[in-house]
Short mmCIF file of C-alpha atoms in Angstrom, two decimals:
data_model
loop_
_atom_site.label_atom_id
_atom_site.label_comp_id
_atom_site.label_asym_id
_atom_site.label_seq_id
_atom_site.Cartn_x
_atom_site.Cartn_y
_atom_site.Cartn_z
CA MET A 1 108.32 -18.13 102.43
CA ALA A 2 108.05 -21.83 103.80
CA GLY A 3 106.01 -24.18 101.64
CA ARG A 4 105.50 -21.93 98.99
CA HIS A 5 106.14 -23.19 95.69
CA GLU A 6 107.21 -21.05 92.07
CA SER A 7 106.37 -22.34 88.59
CA VAL A 8 108.94 -21.91 86.65
CA LEU A 9 108.10 -21.62 82.77
CA GLN A 10 110.90 -23.15 80.36
CA THR A 11 110.90 -22.79 77.00
CA ALA A 12 112.46 -25.39 74.21
CA PRO A 13 114.78 -23.76 71.48
CA MET A 14 112.94 -23.52 68.24
CA PRO A 15 114.47 -25.86 65.82
CA ALA A 16 116.67 -24.09 63.43
CA ALA A 17 115.07 -24.09 60.13
CA PRO A 18 115.98 -25.89 57.10
CA GLU A 19 118.59 -24.36 54.60
CA PRO A 20 116.73 -23.92 51.33
CA PHE A 21 118.09 -25.83 48.17
CA GLN A 22 119.95 -29.14 49.34
CA THR A 23 119.90 -30.66 46.22
CA ILE A 24 121.23 -28.98 43.73
CA ALA A 25 121.68 -29.49 39.60
CA ILE A 26 124.28 -28.05 37.62
CA ILE A 27 124.16 -27.91 33.30
CA GLY A 28 126.01 -25.58 31.00
CA ASN A 29 127.82 -26.26 27.60
CA THR A 30 130.83 -28.50 28.49
CA ARG A 31 132.43 -27.88 24.94
CA ASP A 32 133.05 -24.06 26.27
CA ALA A 33 136.04 -24.21 28.22
CA ARG A 34 134.72 -21.29 30.31
CA VAL A 35 131.91 -22.60 31.20
CA VAL A 36 133.47 -26.05 32.32
CA GLU A 37 136.20 -24.16 34.45
CA SER A 38 132.72 -21.95 36.45
CA LEU A 39 131.00 -25.89 36.94
CA GLN A 40 133.87 -26.93 38.45
CA VAL A 41 134.27 -23.89 40.94
CA LEU A 42 130.51 -23.93 41.39
CA ALA A 43 130.66 -28.49 42.05
CA VAL A 44 133.27 -27.49 44.48
CA HIS A 45 131.81 -24.84 46.14
CA LEU A 46 128.44 -26.33 46.77
CA HIS A 47 130.24 -29.70 47.90
CA SER A 48 131.89 -27.46 50.67
CA ARG A 49 128.44 -26.10 51.77
CA GLY A 50 127.23 -29.76 52.46
CA ARG A 51 125.07 -29.56 49.00
CA ARG A 52 123.99 -32.48 47.32
CA VAL A 53 125.33 -31.85 43.49
CA LEU A 54 123.98 -33.65 40.35
CA VAL A 55 125.14 -33.08 37.13
CA ASP A 56 124.63 -35.04 33.39
CA ALA A 57 126.10 -38.49 33.04
CA ALA A 58 126.32 -37.44 29.34
CA THR A 59 129.24 -35.11 30.09
CA SER A 60 132.58 -36.18 31.28
CA VAL A 61 133.91 -32.79 33.63
CA ASP A 62 136.34 -33.57 36.15
CA TYR A 63 135.04 -32.26 38.84
CA ARG A 64 138.02 -32.82 41.11
CA GLU A 65 137.30 -33.40 44.89
CA ALA A 66 133.73 -32.56 44.63
CA LYS A 67 131.45 -35.48 45.18
CA VAL A 68 128.73 -35.24 42.11
CA GLU A 69 126.06 -37.70 41.36
CA ARG A 70 125.59 -38.08 37.41
CA LEU A 71 122.02 -38.62 36.45
CA ALA A 72 120.73 -38.69 33.11
CA GLU A 73 119.55 -35.11 31.90
CA SER A 74 115.87 -35.40 31.64
CA GLU A 75 116.27 -36.83 35.29
CA LEU A 76 118.00 -34.05 37.15
CA CYS A 77 115.30 -31.78 38.10
CA ALA A 78 113.11 -34.76 39.22
CA GLN A 79 115.46 -35.10 42.18
CA ALA A 80 117.21 -31.34 42.33
CA ASP A 81 115.19 -28.62 44.09
CA LEU A 82 117.39 -25.84 42.60
CA LEU A 83 118.40 -25.85 38.68
CA ILE A 84 121.72 -23.34 38.08
CA ALA A 85 122.58 -23.08 34.66
CA VAL A 86 126.21 -21.83 33.67
CA GLY A 87 126.55 -20.34 30.39
CA GLY A 88 124.40 -17.71 28.33
CA ASP A 89 120.64 -17.26 27.49
CA GLY A 90 120.71 -20.40 25.45
CA SER A 91 121.54 -22.11 28.44
CA MET A 92 119.04 -20.70 30.44
CA LEU A 93 116.48 -21.62 28.03
CA HIS A 94 117.44 -24.92 27.96
CA ALA A 95 117.32 -24.72 31.90
CA ALA A 96 113.87 -23.64 31.56
CA ARG A 97 112.30 -26.13 29.61
CA LEU A 98 113.94 -28.77 31.91
CA ALA A 99 112.60 -27.13 35.29
CA ALA A 100 109.47 -25.85 34.24
CA PRO A 101 107.70 -29.40 34.18
CA ARG A 102 109.10 -29.78 37.84
CA THR A 103 108.38 -26.49 39.27
CA ILE A 104 111.92 -25.71 40.74
CA PRO A 105 113.54 -22.81 40.26
CA VAL A 106 116.47 -22.06 38.06
CA LEU A 107 120.03 -20.09 38.68
CA GLY A 108 121.95 -18.28 36.07
CA ILE A 109 125.65 -17.85 35.66
CA ASN A 110 126.49 -15.56 32.92
CA ARG A 111 129.22 -17.06 30.81
CA GLY A 112 127.96 -16.27 27.65
CA ARG A 113 127.66 -12.44 25.79
CA LEU A 114 124.61 -10.56 26.95
CA GLY A 115 122.85 -13.12 29.11
CA PHE A 116 119.89 -11.25 29.87
CA LEU A 117 118.68 -13.83 31.82
CA ALA A 118 121.98 -15.10 33.52
CA ASP A 119 122.53 -12.14 35.63
CA ILE A 120 125.23 -13.90 38.13
CA GLY A 121 128.56 -13.04 36.54
CA PRO A 122 131.85 -15.22 37.33
CA ALA A 123 134.17 -13.09 39.61
CA GLU A 124 131.00 -13.17 41.72
CA LEU A 125 130.08 -16.87 41.75
CA THR A 126 130.49 -18.25 44.83
CA THR A 127 129.40 -15.15 46.78
CA ARG A 128 126.12 -14.80 45.24
CA VAL A 129 125.67 -18.46 45.45
CA ASP A 130 126.22 -18.45 49.10
CA GLU A 131 123.53 -15.35 49.28
CA ILE A 132 120.92 -17.46 47.81
CA LEU A 133 121.59 -20.52 49.77
CA ALA A 134 121.30 -18.19 52.96
CA GLY A 135 117.17 -17.26 51.21
CA ARG A 136 118.55 -13.68 50.19
CA TYR A 137 116.93 -13.43 46.32
CA VAL A 138 114.39 -12.50 44.32
CA SER A 139 111.84 -15.09 42.97
CA ASP A 140 110.70 -14.09 39.72
CA ARG A 141 107.95 -16.14 38.05
CA ARG A 142 108.06 -15.77 34.30
CA ALA A 143 105.21 -17.22 32.07
CA MET A 144 106.17 -19.62 28.62
CA LEU A 145 104.29 -20.23 25.47
CA GLN A 146 102.81 -23.26 24.04
CA ALA A 147 103.22 -23.84 20.28
CA THR A 148 100.89 -26.36 18.68
CA LEU A 149 101.93 -27.71 14.87
CA ILE A 150 98.44 -29.30 13.05
CA SER A 151 99.13 -30.62 10.27
CA PRO A 152 96.63 -33.24 8.31
CA GLY A 153 97.05 -36.62 8.45
CA VAL A 154 99.86 -37.02 11.60
CA PRO A 155 99.88 -35.90 15.31
CA ASP A 156 100.02 -32.90 16.54
CA ARG A 157 103.76 -31.65 17.62
CA HIS A 158 103.94 -29.49 21.05
CA CYS A 159 106.55 -27.46 22.21
CA ASN A 160 107.27 -24.62 24.79
CA GLY A 161 109.10 -21.75 25.08
CA LEU A 162 110.08 -18.80 27.62
CA ASN A 163 111.34 -16.53 24.80
CA ASP A 164 109.33 -17.33 21.47
CA VAL A 165 107.70 -18.99 18.73
CA VAL A 166 109.34 -18.04 15.26
CA LEU A 167 107.94 -18.48 11.81
CA GLN A 168 110.54 -17.97 9.33
CA LYS A 169 111.06 -18.72 5.44
CA TRP A 170 112.58 -22.24 4.94
CA GLN A 171 114.66 -23.21 1.94
CA THR A 172 113.29 -21.08 -0.11
CA GLY A 173 114.29 -17.26 -1.53
CA ARG A 174 110.37 -16.00 -1.86
CA ILE A 175 109.02 -14.33 1.03
CA LEU A 176 106.08 -15.88 3.19
CA ASP A 177 102.67 -15.12 2.83
CA PHE A 178 100.40 -16.08 5.64
CA GLU A 179 97.27 -14.81 7.83
CA THR A 180 97.56 -14.11 11.71
CA TYR A 181 94.03 -15.04 13.57
CA ILE A 182 93.84 -13.74 17.42
CA ASP A 183 91.06 -15.45 19.33
CA GLY A 184 89.54 -16.11 16.37
CA ARG A 185 89.46 -13.06 14.79
CA TYR A 186 91.22 -12.37 11.51
CA VAL A 187 94.21 -9.64 11.99
CA ASN A 188 95.87 -9.46 8.66
CA THR A 189 97.52 -11.15 5.75
CA HIS A 190 101.61 -10.75 6.06
CA GLY A 191 104.11 -11.13 3.78
CA GLY A 192 108.02 -11.51 4.36
CA ASP A 193 110.23 -13.63 5.83
CA GLY A 194 107.99 -14.39 8.99
CA LEU A 195 107.02 -13.69 12.22
CA VAL A 196 108.12 -13.79 16.12
CA ILE A 197 105.94 -14.29 18.74
CA ALA A 198 107.44 -13.40 21.79
CA THR A 199 106.78 -13.54 25.77
CA ALA A 200 107.52 -10.20 27.77
CA THR A 201 110.85 -12.24 28.67
CA GLY A 202 111.45 -12.97 24.74
CA SER A 203 110.87 -8.95 24.00
CA THR A 204 114.70 -8.17 24.39
CA ALA A 205 115.49 -10.92 22.05
CA TYR A 206 115.11 -11.85 18.79
CA ALA A 207 111.89 -9.37 18.44
CA LEU A 208 113.68 -6.71 19.21
CA SER A 209 115.52 -7.21 16.21
CA CYS A 210 112.43 -6.82 14.50
CA GLY A 211 111.90 -3.86 16.10
CA GLY A 212 109.31 -4.94 18.48
CA PRO A 213 108.90 -2.47 22.00
CA ILE A 214 110.72 -4.22 25.11
CA LEU A 215 108.35 -5.30 28.05
CA TYR A 216 108.50 -5.31 31.50
CA PRO A 217 108.92 -9.07 32.51
CA GLY A 218 106.11 -8.86 34.54
CA LEU A 219 103.68 -7.88 32.26
CA ASP A 220 100.82 -10.19 30.85
CA ALA A 221 101.58 -9.49 27.32
CA VAL A 222 102.75 -11.10 24.24
CA VAL A 223 104.37 -9.64 21.14
CA LEU A 224 103.77 -10.25 17.22
CA ALA A 225 107.20 -8.84 15.70
CA PRO A 226 106.79 -9.78 11.65
CA ILE A 227 110.41 -10.43 10.42
CA CYS A 228 111.29 -8.25 7.67
CA PRO A 229 108.05 -7.31 6.53
CA HIS A 230 107.51 -6.39 2.94
CA THR A 231 104.94 -3.59 3.36
CA LEU A 232 106.36 -1.15 5.91
CA SER A 233 102.82 -0.41 7.41
CA ASP A 234 102.97 -4.28 9.03
CA ARG A 235 103.81 -3.53 12.17
CA PRO A 236 104.45 -5.12 15.58
CA ILE A 237 101.89 -5.32 17.79
CA VAL A 238 100.95 -6.16 21.44
CA VAL A 239 97.94 -8.66 22.85
CA ARG A 240 97.27 -9.83 26.10
CA SER A 241 99.31 -12.85 27.09
CA SER A 242 96.23 -14.98 27.36
CA SER A 243 95.43 -14.97 23.17
CA VAL A 244 95.21 -17.58 21.61
CA ILE A 245 97.32 -16.96 17.88
CA GLU A 246 96.77 -18.60 15.16
CA VAL A 247 99.08 -18.67 11.83
CA ARG A 248 98.32 -20.19 8.58
CA LEU A 249 100.33 -19.94 5.13
CA LEU A 250 98.49 -18.65 2.02
CA ASP A 251 98.74 -20.74 -1.32
CA ARG A 252 101.93 -20.14 -2.67
CA PRO A 253 104.01 -21.59 -5.02
CA ASP A 254 107.46 -22.25 -3.46
CA SER A 255 106.21 -21.65 -0.08
CA ASN A 256 107.57 -23.13 3.13
CA GLY A 257 107.76 -22.47 6.32
CA GLN A 258 110.14 -23.38 10.02
CA VAL A 259 108.81 -23.17 13.10
CA THR A 260 110.77 -22.83 16.40
CA CYS A 261 110.48 -22.67 19.76
CA ASP A 262 113.63 -20.48 21.68
CA GLY A 263 115.27 -21.72 18.91
CA VAL A 264 114.62 -25.36 18.92
CA SER A 265 112.94 -26.75 15.51
CA LEU A 266 109.30 -27.70 16.03
CA GLY A 267 109.02 -28.42 12.23
CA ALA A 268 107.92 -27.12 8.74
CA LEU A 269 104.88 -25.59 8.40
CA SER A 270 103.40 -25.91 5.25
CA GLN A 271 100.02 -25.02 3.38
CA GLY A 272 97.18 -26.63 4.94
CA ASP A 273 99.04 -26.76 8.06
CA ARG A 274 98.17 -24.78 11.14
CA LEU A 275 100.40 -22.90 14.10
CA ILE A 276 98.66 -22.23 17.38
CA VAL A 277 100.48 -20.40 20.04
CA GLU A 278 98.77 -19.74 23.54
CA PRO A 279 99.67 -19.86 26.79
CA ALA A 280 101.68 -22.80 28.07
CA ALA A 281 100.43 -24.51 31.65
CA GLU A 282 103.67 -24.15 33.02
CA ASN A 283 105.73 -21.26 34.14
CA VAL A 284 109.41 -21.08 34.99
CA THR A 285 110.80 -19.22 37.98
CA LEU A 286 113.93 -17.88 38.18
CA LEU A 287 116.14 -16.98 41.16
CA HIS A 288 118.09 -13.61 40.91
CA PRO A 289 120.46 -11.74 43.57
CA ALA A 290 118.18 -9.71 46.08
CA ASP A 291 119.44 -6.66 44.43
CA HIS A 292 118.55 -7.39 41.41
CA ASP A 293 117.31 -4.41 39.14
CA TYR A 294 115.91 -5.03 35.68
CA TYR A 295 116.48 -1.34 34.22
CA ARG A 296 120.04 -1.88 35.44
CA THR A 297 120.20 -4.83 33.69
CA LEU A 298 118.64 -3.16 30.51
CA ARG A 299 121.28 -0.14 30.64
CA SER A 300 124.26 -3.12 31.27
CA LYS A 301 122.85 -5.08 28.32
CA LEU A 302 121.98 -2.21 25.80
CA ARG A 303 124.98 0.21 26.74
CA TRP A 304 122.25 2.84 27.71
CA GLY A 305 123.73 5.90 29.09
CA ARG A 306 127.06 5.45 27.60
CA GLY A 307 127.34 9.25 26.11
CA ASP A 308 128.28 12.17 28.07
CA ARG A 309 125.21 11.70 31.11
CA THR A 310 125.96 8.57 33.08
CA ALA A 311 124.31 9.19 35.84
CA PRO A 312 121.18 10.62 36.80
CA TYR A 313 120.74 14.47 37.16
CA PRO A 314 121.37 15.25 40.44
CA THR A 315 117.96 16.68 42.61
CA SER A 316 117.47 19.19 44.68
CA GLU A 317 116.43 18.86 48.27
#
């Protein structure tokens, strides 16, 4: 019809969502040839995907055609938005200490032995990394512990750990005699080789060899597992993760202890000192493939179901 005007609604195309993880730091034990091989493959692949790749300046790995930027290890997480650790659980624990203060996630490529934390194998490295870069992953926040070693006349020493805080006898063949307190309440007097205080994440590490239980990673709980206790009734106990745990050595001749956090020495615990273990203010976020299954990991790493029955019984409809 003459004189009629039709209005046309035009919509502008929505801008594409930015791809996650544009700057990625990669670390690993470069004294291991298998780790170096995976680091090289990883750097080349990330470069081909248009990512900025950061590496530790203290290493001398040849990354071939990949363009990498070399920074001090302590500066990697200040610029990266993802940290990828290649190696075993030791490498993952180190990565957690680097990443937690900067609140960036950690992804693990397993070139170690067990690998409870690093769950991507070298054969699927590029495929799984592409899935992560496309945003297909499971984000898994894990609690950490803070250990404080208090000694008269010296500054307090602090360390955070993802797995555990361990008191063990040191430079002596004698057992350690020590007391434990939880939230200011006396718990027990122990005699043995030491004590493991583990997060749910660390329940599958040293604490497990002490007879401790396996805790699902999402549980807000901490395990106290005596190491080789002299008294058989001195058993592991599980307490809430918000608990403040204190350990004191008793006055005994030749009684020396050492405290470690995730295998890193915090210092000696002597008579008159106090070890305080409490929740850390920081957490670490681990990334897993989208099909991650914790129970499948347990079956694989602990070799469950390797007997006659390797699959669930069939169920009738």
